[in-house]
PDB file of C-alpha atoms in Angstrom:
ATOM      1  CA  UNK M 288     -22.323 -35.475  37.199  1.00  0.00           C
ATOM      2  CA  UNK M 289     -23.005 -31.821  37.836  1.00  0.00           C
ATOM      3  CA  UNK M 290     -20.702 -28.886  37.406  1.00  0.00           C
ATOM      4  CA  UNK M 291     -19.893 -26.662  40.326  1.00  0.00           C
ATOM      5  CA  UNK M 292     -21.564 -23.254  39.992  1.00  0.00           C
ATOM      6  CA  UNK M 293     -19.387 -20.566  38.420  1.00  0.00           C
ATOM      7  CA  UNK M 294     -17.093 -23.058  36.691  1.00  0.00           C
ATOM      8  CA  UNK M 295     -17.796 -21.799  33.150  1.00  0.00           C
ATOM      9  CA  UNK M 296     -16.938 -18.204  34.107  1.00  0.00           C
ATOM     10  CA  UNK M 297     -13.671 -19.381  35.685  1.00  0.00           C
ATOM     11  CA  UNK M 298     -12.696 -21.257  32.493  1.00  0.00           C
ATOM     12  CA  UNK M 299     -13.543 -18.179  30.404  1.00  0.00           C
ATOM     13  CA  UNK M 300     -11.280 -16.015  32.579  1.00  0.00           C
ATOM     14  CA  UNK M 301      -8.432 -18.537  32.334  1.00  0.00           C
ATOM     15  CA  UNK M 302      -8.839 -18.733  28.552  1.00  0.00           C
ATOM     16  CA  UNK M 303      -8.821 -14.940  28.264  1.00  0.00           C
ATOM     17  CA  UNK M 304      -5.720 -14.613  30.441  1.00  0.00           C
ATOM     18  CA  UNK M 305      -3.982 -17.326  28.437  1.00  0.00           C
ATOM     19  CA  UNK M 306      -4.877 -15.521  25.205  1.00  0.00           C
ATOM     20  CA  UNK M 307      -3.582 -12.181  26.538  1.00  0.00           C
ATOM     21  CA  UNK M 308      -0.307 -13.747  27.714  1.00  0.00           C
ATOM     22  CA  UNK M 309       0.120 -15.610  24.430  1.00  0.00           C
ATOM     23  CA  UNK M 310      -0.565 -12.408  22.510  1.00  0.00           C
ATOM     24  CA  UNK M 311       2.085 -10.609  24.543  1.00  0.00           C
ATOM     25  CA  UNK M 312       4.591 -13.368  23.734  1.00  0.00           C
ATOM     26  CA  UNK M 313       3.686 -13.072  20.038  1.00  0.00           C
ATOM     27  CA  UNK M 314       4.280  -9.318  20.012  1.00  0.00           C
ATOM     28  CA  UNK M 315       7.564  -9.762  21.907  1.00  0.00           C
ATOM     29  CA  UNK M 316       8.736 -12.330  19.343  1.00  0.00           C
ATOM     30  CA  UNK M 317       7.768 -10.069  16.441  1.00  0.00           C
ATOM     31  CA  UNK M 318       9.756  -7.255  18.058  1.00  0.00           C
ATOM     32  CA  UNK M 319      12.770  -9.582  18.113  1.00  0.00           C
ATOM     33  CA  UNK M 320      12.202 -10.639  14.497  1.00  0.00           C
ATOM     34  CA  UNK M 321      11.707  -7.146  13.060  1.00  0.00           C
ATOM     35  CA  UNK M 322      13.840  -4.100  13.747  1.00  0.00           C
ATOM     36  CA  UNK M 323      11.257  -1.520  12.662  1.00  0.00           C
ATOM     37  CA  UNK M 324       8.011  -0.965  14.555  1.00  0.00           C
ATOM     38  CA  UNK M 325       6.247  -0.359  11.236  1.00  0.00           C
ATOM     39  CA  UNK M 326       7.101  -3.927  10.168  1.00  0.00           C
ATOM     40  CA  UNK M 327       5.703  -5.310  13.441  1.00  0.00           C
ATOM     41  CA  UNK M 328       2.562  -3.182  13.021  1.00  0.00           C
ATOM     42  CA  UNK M 329       2.110  -4.454   9.457  1.00  0.00           C
ATOM     43  CA  UNK M 330       2.589  -8.053  10.540  1.00  0.00           C
ATOM     44  CA  UNK M 331       0.060  -7.713  13.386  1.00  0.00           C
ATOM     45  CA  UNK M 332      -2.450  -6.099  11.023  1.00  0.00           C
ATOM     46  CA  UNK M 333      -1.969  -8.883   8.475  1.00  0.00           C
ATOM     47  CA  UNK M 334      -2.414 -11.573  11.145  1.00  0.00           C
ATOM     48  CA  UNK M 335      -5.520  -9.830  12.452  1.00  0.00           C
ATOM     49  CA  UNK M 336      -6.933  -9.578   8.949  1.00  0.00           C
ATOM     50  CA  UNK M 337      -6.602 -13.358   8.534  1.00  0.00           C
ATOM     51  CA  UNK M 338      -8.332 -13.893  11.879  1.00  0.00           C
ATOM     52  CA  UNK M 339     -11.150 -11.482  10.982  1.00  0.00           C
ATOM     53  CA  UNK M 340     -11.769 -13.201   7.645  1.00  0.00           C
ATOM     54  CA  UNK M 341     -12.329 -16.478   9.490  1.00  0.00           C
ATOM     55  CA  UNK M 342     -13.942 -15.090  12.641  1.00  0.00           C
ATOM     56  CA  UNK M 343     -16.889 -13.493  10.857  1.00  0.00           C
ATOM     57  CA  UNK M 344     -18.489 -16.893  10.195  1.00  0.00           C
ATOM     58  CA  UNK M 345     -18.329 -17.750  13.904  1.00  0.00           C
ATOM     59  CA  UNK M 346     -19.668 -14.315  14.808  1.00  0.00           C
ATOM     60  CA  UNK M 347     -22.629 -14.543  12.437  1.00  0.00           C
ATOM     61  CA  UNK M 348     -23.465 -18.084  13.573  1.00  0.00           C
ATOM     62  CA  UNK M 349     -23.212 -17.392  17.309  1.00  0.00           C
ATOM     63  CA  UNK M 350     -24.770 -13.938  17.447  1.00  0.00           C
ATOM     64  CA  UNK M 351     -27.747 -14.472  15.107  1.00  0.00           C
ATOM     65  CA  UNK M 352     -27.654 -10.779  14.188  1.00  0.00           C
ATOM     66  CA  UNK M 353     -29.757  -9.315  11.440  1.00  0.00           C
ATOM     67  CA  UNK M 354     -28.349  -7.394   8.463  1.00  0.00           C
ATOM     68  CA  UNK M 355     -27.230  -3.896   9.405  1.00  0.00           C
ATOM     69  CA  UNK M 356     -28.911  -1.144   7.376  1.00  0.00           C
ATOM     70  CA  UNK M 357     -26.416   1.642   8.044  1.00  0.00           C
ATOM     71  CA  UNK M 358     -22.812   2.264   8.971  1.00  0.00           C
ATOM     72  CA  UNK M 359     -23.880   3.405  12.435  1.00  0.00           C
ATOM     73  CA  UNK M 360     -25.724   0.104  12.999  1.00  0.00           C
ATOM     74  CA  UNK M 361     -22.592  -1.736  11.869  1.00  0.00           C
ATOM     75  CA  UNK M 362     -20.368   0.246  14.251  1.00  0.00           C
ATOM     76  CA  UNK M 363     -22.804  -0.399  17.118  1.00  0.00           C
ATOM     77  CA  UNK M 364     -22.855  -4.110  16.277  1.00  0.00           C
ATOM     78  CA  UNK M 365     -19.059  -4.266  16.371  1.00  0.00           C
ATOM     79  CA  UNK M 366     -18.958  -2.515  19.747  1.00  0.00           C
ATOM     80  CA  UNK M 367     -21.975  -3.961  21.533  1.00  0.00           C
ATOM     81  CA  UNK M 368     -21.921  -7.526  20.240  1.00  0.00           C
ATOM     82  CA  UNK M 369     -18.549  -8.476  18.741  1.00  0.00           C
ATOM     83  CA  UNK M 370     -16.245  -6.833  21.290  1.00  0.00           C
ATOM     84  CA  UNK M 371     -18.430  -8.093  24.151  1.00  0.00           C
ATOM     85  CA  UNK M 372     -18.517 -11.605  22.701  1.00  0.00           C
ATOM     86  CA  UNK M 373     -14.807 -11.998  22.023  1.00  0.00           C
ATOM     87  CA  UNK M 374     -13.049  -9.627  24.425  1.00  0.00           C
ATOM     88  CA  UNK M 375     -15.592  -9.118  27.190  1.00  0.00           C
ATOM     89  CA  UNK M 376     -15.658  -5.322  26.849  1.00  0.00           C
ATOM     90  CA  UNK M 377     -18.093  -2.895  25.265  1.00  0.00           C
ATOM     91  CA  UNK M 378     -16.492   0.185  23.731  1.00  0.00           C
ATOM     92  CA  UNK M 379     -18.491   3.341  23.252  1.00  0.00           C
ATOM     93  CA  UNK M 380     -19.156   4.454  19.681  1.00  0.00           C
ATOM     94  CA  UNK M 381     -18.933   7.996  18.372  1.00  0.00           C
ATOM     95  CA  UNK M 382     -19.547   9.207  14.842  1.00  0.00           C
ATOM     96  CA  UNK M 383     -16.867  11.619  13.778  1.00  0.00           C
ATOM     97  CA  UNK M 384     -18.024  12.762  10.339  1.00  0.00           C
ATOM     98  CA  UNK M 385     -20.982  14.560   8.868  1.00  0.00           C
ATOM     99  CA  UNK M 386     -21.088  11.966   6.067  1.00  0.00           C
ATOM    100  CA  UNK M 387     -21.746   9.252   8.662  1.00  0.00           C
ATOM    101  CA  UNK M 388     -18.973   6.950   7.478  1.00  0.00           C
ATOM    102  CA  UNK M 389     -16.338   7.558  10.184  1.00  0.00           C
ATOM    103  CA  UNK M 390     -16.666   6.117  13.668  1.00  0.00           C
ATOM    104  CA  UNK M 391     -14.508   5.722  16.732  1.00  0.00           C
ATOM    105  CA  UNK M 392     -14.604   2.830  19.154  1.00  0.00           C
ATOM    106  CA  UNK M 393     -13.435   4.090  22.535  1.00  0.00           C
ATOM    107  CA  UNK M 394     -12.236   1.456  24.972  1.00  0.00           C
ATOM    108  CA  UNK M 395     -11.973   2.457  28.603  1.00  0.00           C
ATOM    109  CA  UNK M 396     -10.352  -0.914  29.245  1.00  0.00           C
ATOM    110  CA  UNK M 397      -8.368  -2.863  26.663  1.00  0.00           C
ATOM    111  CA  UNK M 398      -8.045  -6.505  27.730  1.00  0.00           C
ATOM    112  CA  UNK M 399      -5.082  -7.124  25.409  1.00  0.00           C
ATOM    113  CA  UNK M 400      -2.908  -4.889  27.585  1.00  0.00           C
ATOM    114  CA  UNK M 401      -3.842  -6.376  30.985  1.00  0.00           C
ATOM    115  CA  UNK M 402      -0.235  -7.418  31.604  1.00  0.00           C
ATOM    116  CA  UNK M 403       1.519  -4.532  29.821  1.00  0.00           C
ATOM    117  CA  UNK M 404       2.514  -1.452  31.775  1.00  0.00           C
ATOM    118  CA  UNK M 405       4.075   0.669  29.043  1.00  0.00           C
ATOM    119  CA  UNK M 406       5.953   0.410  25.792  1.00  0.00           C
ATOM    120  CA  UNK M 407       9.738   0.679  25.944  1.00  0.00           C
ATOM    121  CA  UNK M 408      11.043   4.053  24.680  1.00  0.00           C
ATOM    122  CA  UNK M 409      12.762   2.414  21.694  1.00  0.00           C
ATOM    123  CA  UNK M 410       9.380   1.002  20.603  1.00  0.00           C
ATOM    124  CA  UNK M 411       7.472   4.294  20.713  1.00  0.00           C
ATOM    125  CA  UNK M 412       5.864   3.802  17.284  1.00  0.00           C
ATOM    126  CA  UNK M 413       4.762   0.223  18.003  1.00  0.00           C
ATOM    127  CA  UNK M 414       1.005  -0.232  17.799  1.00  0.00           C
ATOM    128  CA  UNK M 415       0.810  -3.088  20.308  1.00  0.00           C
ATOM    129  CA  UNK M 416      -2.836  -3.980  19.633  1.00  0.00           C
ATOM    130  CA  UNK M 417      -2.760  -3.524  15.857  1.00  0.00           C
ATOM    131  CA  UNK M 418      -4.121  -7.070  15.551  1.00  0.00           C
ATOM    132  CA  UNK M 419      -7.553  -5.639  16.460  1.00  0.00           C
ATOM    133  CA  UNK M 420      -7.498  -3.293  13.467  1.00  0.00           C
ATOM    134  CA  UNK M 421      -6.780  -6.203  11.145  1.00  0.00           C
ATOM    135  CA  UNK M 422      -9.531  -8.336  12.701  1.00  0.00           C
ATOM    136  CA  UNK M 423     -12.130  -5.602  12.243  1.00  0.00           C
ATOM    137  CA  UNK M 424     -10.996  -4.843   8.681  1.00  0.00           C
ATOM    138  CA  UNK M 425     -10.971  -8.529   7.675  1.00  0.00           C
ATOM    139  CA  UNK M 426     -14.398  -9.236   9.161  1.00  0.00           C
ATOM    140  CA  UNK M 427     -15.927  -6.163   7.521  1.00  0.00           C
ATOM    141  CA  UNK M 428     -14.439  -7.064   4.164  1.00  0.00           C
ATOM    142  CA  UNK M 429     -16.071 -10.500   4.339  1.00  0.00           C
ATOM    143  CA  UNK M 430     -19.478  -8.827   4.608  1.00  0.00           C
ATOM    144  CA  UNK M 431     -18.579  -6.564   1.658  1.00  0.00           C
ATOM    145  CA  UNK M 432     -17.748  -3.447   3.648  1.00  0.00           C
ATOM    146  CA  UNK M 433     -14.382  -1.978   2.738  1.00  0.00           C
ATOM    147  CA  UNK M 434     -12.965  -0.007   5.660  1.00  0.00           C
ATOM    148  CA  UNK M 435      -9.805   1.614   6.889  1.00  0.00           C
ATOM    149  CA  UNK M 436      -9.188   0.777  10.552  1.00  0.00           C
ATOM    150  CA  UNK M 437      -6.479   2.478  12.613  1.00  0.00           C
ATOM    151  CA  UNK M 438      -5.558   3.293  16.178  1.00  0.00           C
ATOM    152  CA  UNK M 439      -6.175   6.975  16.873  1.00  0.00           C
ATOM    153  CA  UNK M 440      -5.258   6.934  20.572  1.00  0.00           C
ATOM    154  CA  UNK M 441      -3.544   4.370  22.756  1.00  0.00           C
ATOM    155  CA  UNK M 442      -3.220   4.271  26.544  1.00  0.00           C
ATOM    156  CA  UNK M 443       0.118   2.514  26.143  1.00  0.00           C
ATOM    157  CA  UNK M 444       1.357   5.706  24.478  1.00  0.00           C
ATOM    158  CA  UNK M 445       0.078   7.975  27.225  1.00  0.00           C
ATOM    159  CA  UNK M 446      -3.337   8.843  25.799  1.00  0.00           C
ATOM    160  CA  UNK M 447      -6.363   9.044  28.093  1.00  0.00           C
ATOM    161  CA  UNK M 448      -8.250   6.283  26.250  1.00  0.00           C
ATOM    162  CA  UNK M 449      -7.736   3.671  23.582  1.00  0.00           C
ATOM    163  CA  UNK M 450      -9.527   4.732  20.396  1.00  0.00           C
ATOM    164  CA  UNK M 451      -9.903   2.745  17.184  1.00  0.00           C
ATOM    165  CA  UNK M 452     -11.019   4.674  14.108  1.00  0.00           C
ATOM    166  CA  UNK M 453     -13.144   3.010  11.433  1.00  0.00           C
ATOM    167  CA  UNK M 454     -13.674   4.752   8.104  1.00  0.00           C
ATOM    168  CA  UNK M 455     -16.030   3.047   5.674  1.00  0.00           C
ATOM    169  CA  UNK M 456     -14.638   3.609   2.199  1.00  0.00           C
ATOM    170  CA  UNK M 457     -17.826   3.630   0.146  1.00  0.00           C
ATOM    171  CA  UNK M 458     -20.863   5.812   0.439  1.00  0.00           C
ATOM    172  CA  UNK M 459     -23.982   4.143   1.841  1.00  0.00           C
ATOM    173  CA  UNK M 460     -25.777   4.407  -1.513  1.00  0.00           C
ATOM    174  CA  UNK M 461     -22.896   2.526  -3.198  1.00  0.00           C
ATOM    175  CA  UNK M 462     -23.835  -0.540  -1.156  1.00  0.00           C
ATOM    176  CA  UNK M 463     -27.322  -0.868  -2.672  1.00  0.00           C
ATOM    177  CA  UNK M 464     -27.689  -3.395  -5.434  1.00  0.00           C
ATOM    178  CA  UNK M 465     -28.826  -2.035  -8.762  1.00  0.00           C
ATOM    179  CA  UNK M 466     -31.741  -3.829 -10.334  1.00  0.00           C
TER     180      UNK M 466
END
């Protein structure tokens, strides 16, 4: 039996839409469970971290990427391969420090907010997509790269773009093994 052409793409779109709707329901439930936005943000980050810790194995197996030699290569890999693979978007990468350890991922389109128009005024400090920060942090930690990951800009809060900041916490020379 043969598959009709385009069937796989249609299933991928349905799966993505289901994920986005389910994510929205999760955030809505967390908002009901927690009064403070900071508690919701922490919970989303913690959930994302757990996902990232497990997702890195799938990423490494499916992408067949080679070891990154620098922080800029790592940031490019996150943007060009990981985001494309799991969310279907490719953010642009900018380096924002002379030391070369701070990067921004700029998303023109954030698929997690496809069905969200704006945050309610009483939830102004909610970081709706904070799960992504946890995923990135958890995955990086599993490949021995400690990082701080935060949202710097968010379209849901009126910013022009969605921007995720990644700060690697060790200097590049700290990563080399001593013999």
